Coordinates of C-alpha atoms in Angstrom, one line a residue:
X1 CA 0.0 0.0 0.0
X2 CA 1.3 3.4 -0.9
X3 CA 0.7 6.5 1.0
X4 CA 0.1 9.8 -0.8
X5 CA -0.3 12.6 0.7
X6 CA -1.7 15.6 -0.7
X7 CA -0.4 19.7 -1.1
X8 CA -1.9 21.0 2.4
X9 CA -0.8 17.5 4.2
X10 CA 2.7 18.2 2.6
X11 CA 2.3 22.2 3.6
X12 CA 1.6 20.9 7.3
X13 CA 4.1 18.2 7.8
X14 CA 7.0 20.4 6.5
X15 CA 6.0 23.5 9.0
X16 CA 6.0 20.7 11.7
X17 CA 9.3 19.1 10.4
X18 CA 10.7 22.6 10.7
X19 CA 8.9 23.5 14.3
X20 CA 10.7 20.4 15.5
X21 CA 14.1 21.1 14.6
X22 CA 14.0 24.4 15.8
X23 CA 12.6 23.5 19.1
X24 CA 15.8 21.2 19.2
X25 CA 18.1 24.0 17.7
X26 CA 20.7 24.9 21.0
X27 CA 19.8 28.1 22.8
X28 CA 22.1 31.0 23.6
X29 CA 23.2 31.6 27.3
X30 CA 21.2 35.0 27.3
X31 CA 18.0 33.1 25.5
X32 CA 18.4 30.6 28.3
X33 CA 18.3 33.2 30.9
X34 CA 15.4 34.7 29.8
X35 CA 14.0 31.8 30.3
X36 CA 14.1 31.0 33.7
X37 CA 12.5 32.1 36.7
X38 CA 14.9 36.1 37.6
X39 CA 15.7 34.2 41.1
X40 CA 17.5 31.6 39.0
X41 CA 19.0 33.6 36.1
X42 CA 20.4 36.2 38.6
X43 CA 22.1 33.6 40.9
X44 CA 25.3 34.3 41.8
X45 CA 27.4 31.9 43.8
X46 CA 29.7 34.6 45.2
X47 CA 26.5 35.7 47.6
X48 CA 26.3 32.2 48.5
X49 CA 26.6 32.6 52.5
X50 CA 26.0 30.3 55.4
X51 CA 24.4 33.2 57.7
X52 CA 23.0 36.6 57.0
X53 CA 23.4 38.3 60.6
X54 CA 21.5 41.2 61.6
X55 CA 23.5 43.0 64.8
X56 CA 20.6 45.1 66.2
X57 CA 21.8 47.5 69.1
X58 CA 20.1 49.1 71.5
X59 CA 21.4 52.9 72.0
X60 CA 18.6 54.1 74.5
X61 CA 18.6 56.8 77.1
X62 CA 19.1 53.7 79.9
X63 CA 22.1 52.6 78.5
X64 CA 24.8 55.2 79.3
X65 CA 27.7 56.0 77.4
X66 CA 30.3 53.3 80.0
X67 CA 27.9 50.8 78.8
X68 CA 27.1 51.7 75.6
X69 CA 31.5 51.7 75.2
X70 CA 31.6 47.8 77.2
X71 CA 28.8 46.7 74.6
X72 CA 30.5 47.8 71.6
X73 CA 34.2 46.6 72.7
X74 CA 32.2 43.2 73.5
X75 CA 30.9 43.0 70.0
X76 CA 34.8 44.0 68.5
X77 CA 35.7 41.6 70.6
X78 CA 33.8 39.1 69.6
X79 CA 33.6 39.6 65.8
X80 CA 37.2 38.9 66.1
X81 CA 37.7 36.4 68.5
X82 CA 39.5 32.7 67.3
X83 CA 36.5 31.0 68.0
X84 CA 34.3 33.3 66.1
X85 CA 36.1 32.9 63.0
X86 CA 36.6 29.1 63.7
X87 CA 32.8 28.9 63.7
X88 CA 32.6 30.8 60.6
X89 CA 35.7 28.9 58.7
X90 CA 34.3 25.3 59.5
X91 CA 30.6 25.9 57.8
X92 CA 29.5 25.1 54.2
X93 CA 30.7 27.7 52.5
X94 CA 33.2 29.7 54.9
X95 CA 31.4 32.9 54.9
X96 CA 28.8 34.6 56.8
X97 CA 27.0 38.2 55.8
X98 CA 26.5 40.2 58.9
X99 CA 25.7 44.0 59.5
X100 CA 25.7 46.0 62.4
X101 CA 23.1 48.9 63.4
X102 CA 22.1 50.8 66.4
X103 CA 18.6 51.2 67.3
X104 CA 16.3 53.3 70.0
X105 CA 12.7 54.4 68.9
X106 CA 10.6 54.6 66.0
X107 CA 12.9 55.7 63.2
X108 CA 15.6 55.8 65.2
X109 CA 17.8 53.5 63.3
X110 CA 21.6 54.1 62.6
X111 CA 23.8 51.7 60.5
X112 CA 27.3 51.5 62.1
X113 CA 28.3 48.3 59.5
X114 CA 26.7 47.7 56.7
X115 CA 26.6 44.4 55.3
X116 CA 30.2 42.8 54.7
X117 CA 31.3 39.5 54.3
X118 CA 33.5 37.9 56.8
X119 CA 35.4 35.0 55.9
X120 CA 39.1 35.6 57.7
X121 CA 40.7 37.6 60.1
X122 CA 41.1 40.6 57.6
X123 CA 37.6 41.1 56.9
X124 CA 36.6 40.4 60.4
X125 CA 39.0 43.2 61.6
X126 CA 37.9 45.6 58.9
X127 CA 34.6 44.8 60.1
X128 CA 34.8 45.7 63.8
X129 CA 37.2 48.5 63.6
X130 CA 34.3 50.6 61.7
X131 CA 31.8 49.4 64.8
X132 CA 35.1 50.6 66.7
X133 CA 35.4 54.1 65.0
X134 CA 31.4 54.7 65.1
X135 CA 30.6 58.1 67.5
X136 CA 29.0 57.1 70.2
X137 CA 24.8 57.8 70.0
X138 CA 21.9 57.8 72.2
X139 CA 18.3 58.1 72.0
X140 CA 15.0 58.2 74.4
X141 CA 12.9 55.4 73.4
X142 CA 13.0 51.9 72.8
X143 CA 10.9 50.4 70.1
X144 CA 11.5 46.4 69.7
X145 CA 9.1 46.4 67.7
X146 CA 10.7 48.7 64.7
X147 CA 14.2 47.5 65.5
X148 CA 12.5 44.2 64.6
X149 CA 10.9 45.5 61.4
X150 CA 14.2 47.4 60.5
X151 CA 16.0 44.3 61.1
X152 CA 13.5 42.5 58.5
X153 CA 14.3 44.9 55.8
X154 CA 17.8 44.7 55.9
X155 CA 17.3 41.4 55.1
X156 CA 15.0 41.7 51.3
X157 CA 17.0 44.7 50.4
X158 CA 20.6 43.0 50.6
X159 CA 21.9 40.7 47.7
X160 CA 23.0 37.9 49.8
X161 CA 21.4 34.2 49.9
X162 CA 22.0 32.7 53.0
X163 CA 21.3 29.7 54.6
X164 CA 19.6 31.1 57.6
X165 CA 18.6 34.5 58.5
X166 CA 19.1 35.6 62.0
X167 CA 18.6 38.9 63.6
X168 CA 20.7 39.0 67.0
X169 CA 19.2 41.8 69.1
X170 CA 20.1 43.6 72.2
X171 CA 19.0 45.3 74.9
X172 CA 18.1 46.8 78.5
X173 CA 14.1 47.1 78.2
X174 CA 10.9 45.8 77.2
X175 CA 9.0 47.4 74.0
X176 CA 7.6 50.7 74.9
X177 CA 7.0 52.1 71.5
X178 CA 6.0 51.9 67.8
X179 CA 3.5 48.6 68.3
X180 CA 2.9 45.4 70.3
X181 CA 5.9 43.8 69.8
X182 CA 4.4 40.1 70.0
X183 CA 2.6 40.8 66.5
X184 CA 5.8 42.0 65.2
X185 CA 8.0 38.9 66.6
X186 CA 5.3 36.9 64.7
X187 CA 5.5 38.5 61.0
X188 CA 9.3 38.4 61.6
X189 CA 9.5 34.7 62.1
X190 CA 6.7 33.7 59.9
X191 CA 9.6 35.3 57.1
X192 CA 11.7 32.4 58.1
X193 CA 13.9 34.4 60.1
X194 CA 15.4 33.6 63.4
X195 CA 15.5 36.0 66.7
X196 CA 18.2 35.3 69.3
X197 CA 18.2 38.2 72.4
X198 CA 20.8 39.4 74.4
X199 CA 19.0 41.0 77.4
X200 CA 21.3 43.3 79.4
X201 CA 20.9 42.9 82.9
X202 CA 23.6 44.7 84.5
X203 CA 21.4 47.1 86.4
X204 CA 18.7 44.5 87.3
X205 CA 20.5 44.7 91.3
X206 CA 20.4 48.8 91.6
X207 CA 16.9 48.9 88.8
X208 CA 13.6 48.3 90.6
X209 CA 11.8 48.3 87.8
X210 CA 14.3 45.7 85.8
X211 CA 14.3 43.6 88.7
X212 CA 10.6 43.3 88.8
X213 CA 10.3 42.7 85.1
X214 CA 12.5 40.0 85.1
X215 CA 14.0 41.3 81.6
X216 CA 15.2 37.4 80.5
X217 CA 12.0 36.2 81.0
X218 CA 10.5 39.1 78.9
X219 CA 12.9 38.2 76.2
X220 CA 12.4 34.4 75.9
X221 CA 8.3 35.1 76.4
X222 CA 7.7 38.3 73.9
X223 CA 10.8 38.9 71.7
X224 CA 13.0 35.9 70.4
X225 CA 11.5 33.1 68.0
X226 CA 12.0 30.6 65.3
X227 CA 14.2 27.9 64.6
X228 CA 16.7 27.2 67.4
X229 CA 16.2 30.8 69.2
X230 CA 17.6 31.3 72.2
X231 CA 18.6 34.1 74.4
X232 CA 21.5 34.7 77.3
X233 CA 21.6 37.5 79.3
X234 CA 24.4 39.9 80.3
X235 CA 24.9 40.3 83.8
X236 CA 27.8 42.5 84.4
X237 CA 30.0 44.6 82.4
X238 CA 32.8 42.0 82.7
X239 CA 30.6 39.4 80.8
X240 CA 29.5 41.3 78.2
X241 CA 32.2 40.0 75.9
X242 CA 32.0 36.3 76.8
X243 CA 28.0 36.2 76.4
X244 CA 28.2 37.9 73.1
X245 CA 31.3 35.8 71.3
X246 CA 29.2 32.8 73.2
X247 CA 26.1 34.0 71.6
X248 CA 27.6 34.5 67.7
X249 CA 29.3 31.2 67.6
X250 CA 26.2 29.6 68.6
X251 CA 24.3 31.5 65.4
X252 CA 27.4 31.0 63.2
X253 CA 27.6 27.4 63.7
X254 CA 23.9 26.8 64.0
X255 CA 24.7 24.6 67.2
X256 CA 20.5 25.4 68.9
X257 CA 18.7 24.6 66.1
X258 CA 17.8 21.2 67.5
X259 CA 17.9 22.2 71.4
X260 CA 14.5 22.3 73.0
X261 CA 13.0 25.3 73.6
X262 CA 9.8 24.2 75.8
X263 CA 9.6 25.7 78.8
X264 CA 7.6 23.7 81.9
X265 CA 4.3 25.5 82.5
X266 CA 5.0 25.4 86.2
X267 CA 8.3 26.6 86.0
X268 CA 7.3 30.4 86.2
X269 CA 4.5 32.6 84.9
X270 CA 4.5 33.6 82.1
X271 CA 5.3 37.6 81.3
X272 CA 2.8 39.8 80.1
X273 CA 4.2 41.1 76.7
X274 CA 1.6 43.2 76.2
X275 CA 2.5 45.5 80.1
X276 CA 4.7 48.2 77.8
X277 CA 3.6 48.2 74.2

């Protein structure tokens, strides 16, 4: 049996024959490109990091300027500390993304550092000494709830893709500002970022009010969240730079992501987050 075809059938199969080979034809890089989705044609391995780290720094009228000088020596300190950059050498990819900015009430929001890769001792050191050289600030209020929010933003506008996203943030008093500061912890993490607090304590003996509040508590009830959060407070002066190289080798390394964070009901009562917002 013989198969004929006729003009049109002919017409078709060849603009088929042709739609094939073309389809098969390599593309050009640029075509390619356009192709895929812009988070996959823009990647870029050099802003491959293990950790984007959000320093967030409480400058507030309660935290005087001998203070204010211990906490930022703690975090030179730190930043360049052996066993900070041991944490940082030993993860995937040897590099972490951090920034560092100071933070009171609404608005009140002062990048010291902005973001900078550290994967050595000279990048570590360039690092701090501009936390170092930075005048020293301070403000009246303290808004968690925008230094949370800040903190957030720093985050979409840089252009680095990072494992995990942690904001480590500091300071001497609940959220008395800007918002409740629960609903704010909540948008934050629900981002898939991490909060870690450093609540400093070091008038909680001579402060009746930061006695009574019980300023750990507040941080671990109303202010930290996500994956592996955890906070550790600062006591005295002389360990503020122990808690804080404690407390980024911890977030470097990623060492509490699988520690338990439940705390037993009838352990203590909970804190009202809600008693300053």
């Amino acid at each position: 049996m013989r198969l004929t075809l006729c003009t049109n059938q002919k017409t078709i199969l060849t603009g088929l024959f042709a739609s094939v080979m073309l389809a098969m034809t390599p593309i050009t890089a640029a075509a390619f490109d356009r192709s895929l989705p812009r988070s996959l044609a823009a990647y870029d391995p050099a802003a491959e990091v293990d950790v984007e780290l959000v320093l967030a720094v409480d400058i507030s009228q309660s935290m005087d300027t001998d203070e204010q000088e211990v906490q930022r020596a703690g975090y030179v300190a730190a930043i360049t500390s052996q066993e900070v950059l041991d944490a940082i050498k030993y993860g995937p990819t040897g590099r972490i993304a951090v920034t560092y900015f100071e933070w009171g009430g609404v608005g009140e929001h002062f990048t010291v550092a902005d973001w900078t890769v550290i994967e050595d001792g000279t990048t570590a050191a360039a690092f701090a000494a501009r936390i170092a050289e930075a005048p020293i600030r301070q403000v009246q209020r303290t808004s968690i709830f925008s230094a949370l929010e800040k903190s957030a933003q720093l985050f979409s506008s840089n252009k680095y893709e990072g494992m995990r996203k942690v904001i480590d943030i500091s300071g001497d008093g609940p959220n008395n500002q800007g918002g409740t500061v629960t609903e704010m912890r909540d948008k934050v993490i629900s981002a898939g970022i991490t909060i870690n607090g450093l609540p400093l304590m070091m008038k909680s003996e001579t402060s009746a009010w930061q006695a009574m509040l019980h300023l750990d508590h507040y941080y671990e009830d109303c202010v930290i969240g996500g994956p592996g959060s955890f906070a550790i407070p600062v006591r005295s002066k002389e360990g503020f730079a122990d808690a804080i190289r404690m407390k980024l080798v911890l977030e470097i390394a990623g060492l509490m992501d699988n520690q338990p964070q439940v705390i037993p009901a009838a352990a203590r009562k909970p804190v009202s987050c809600a008693l300053f917002d």
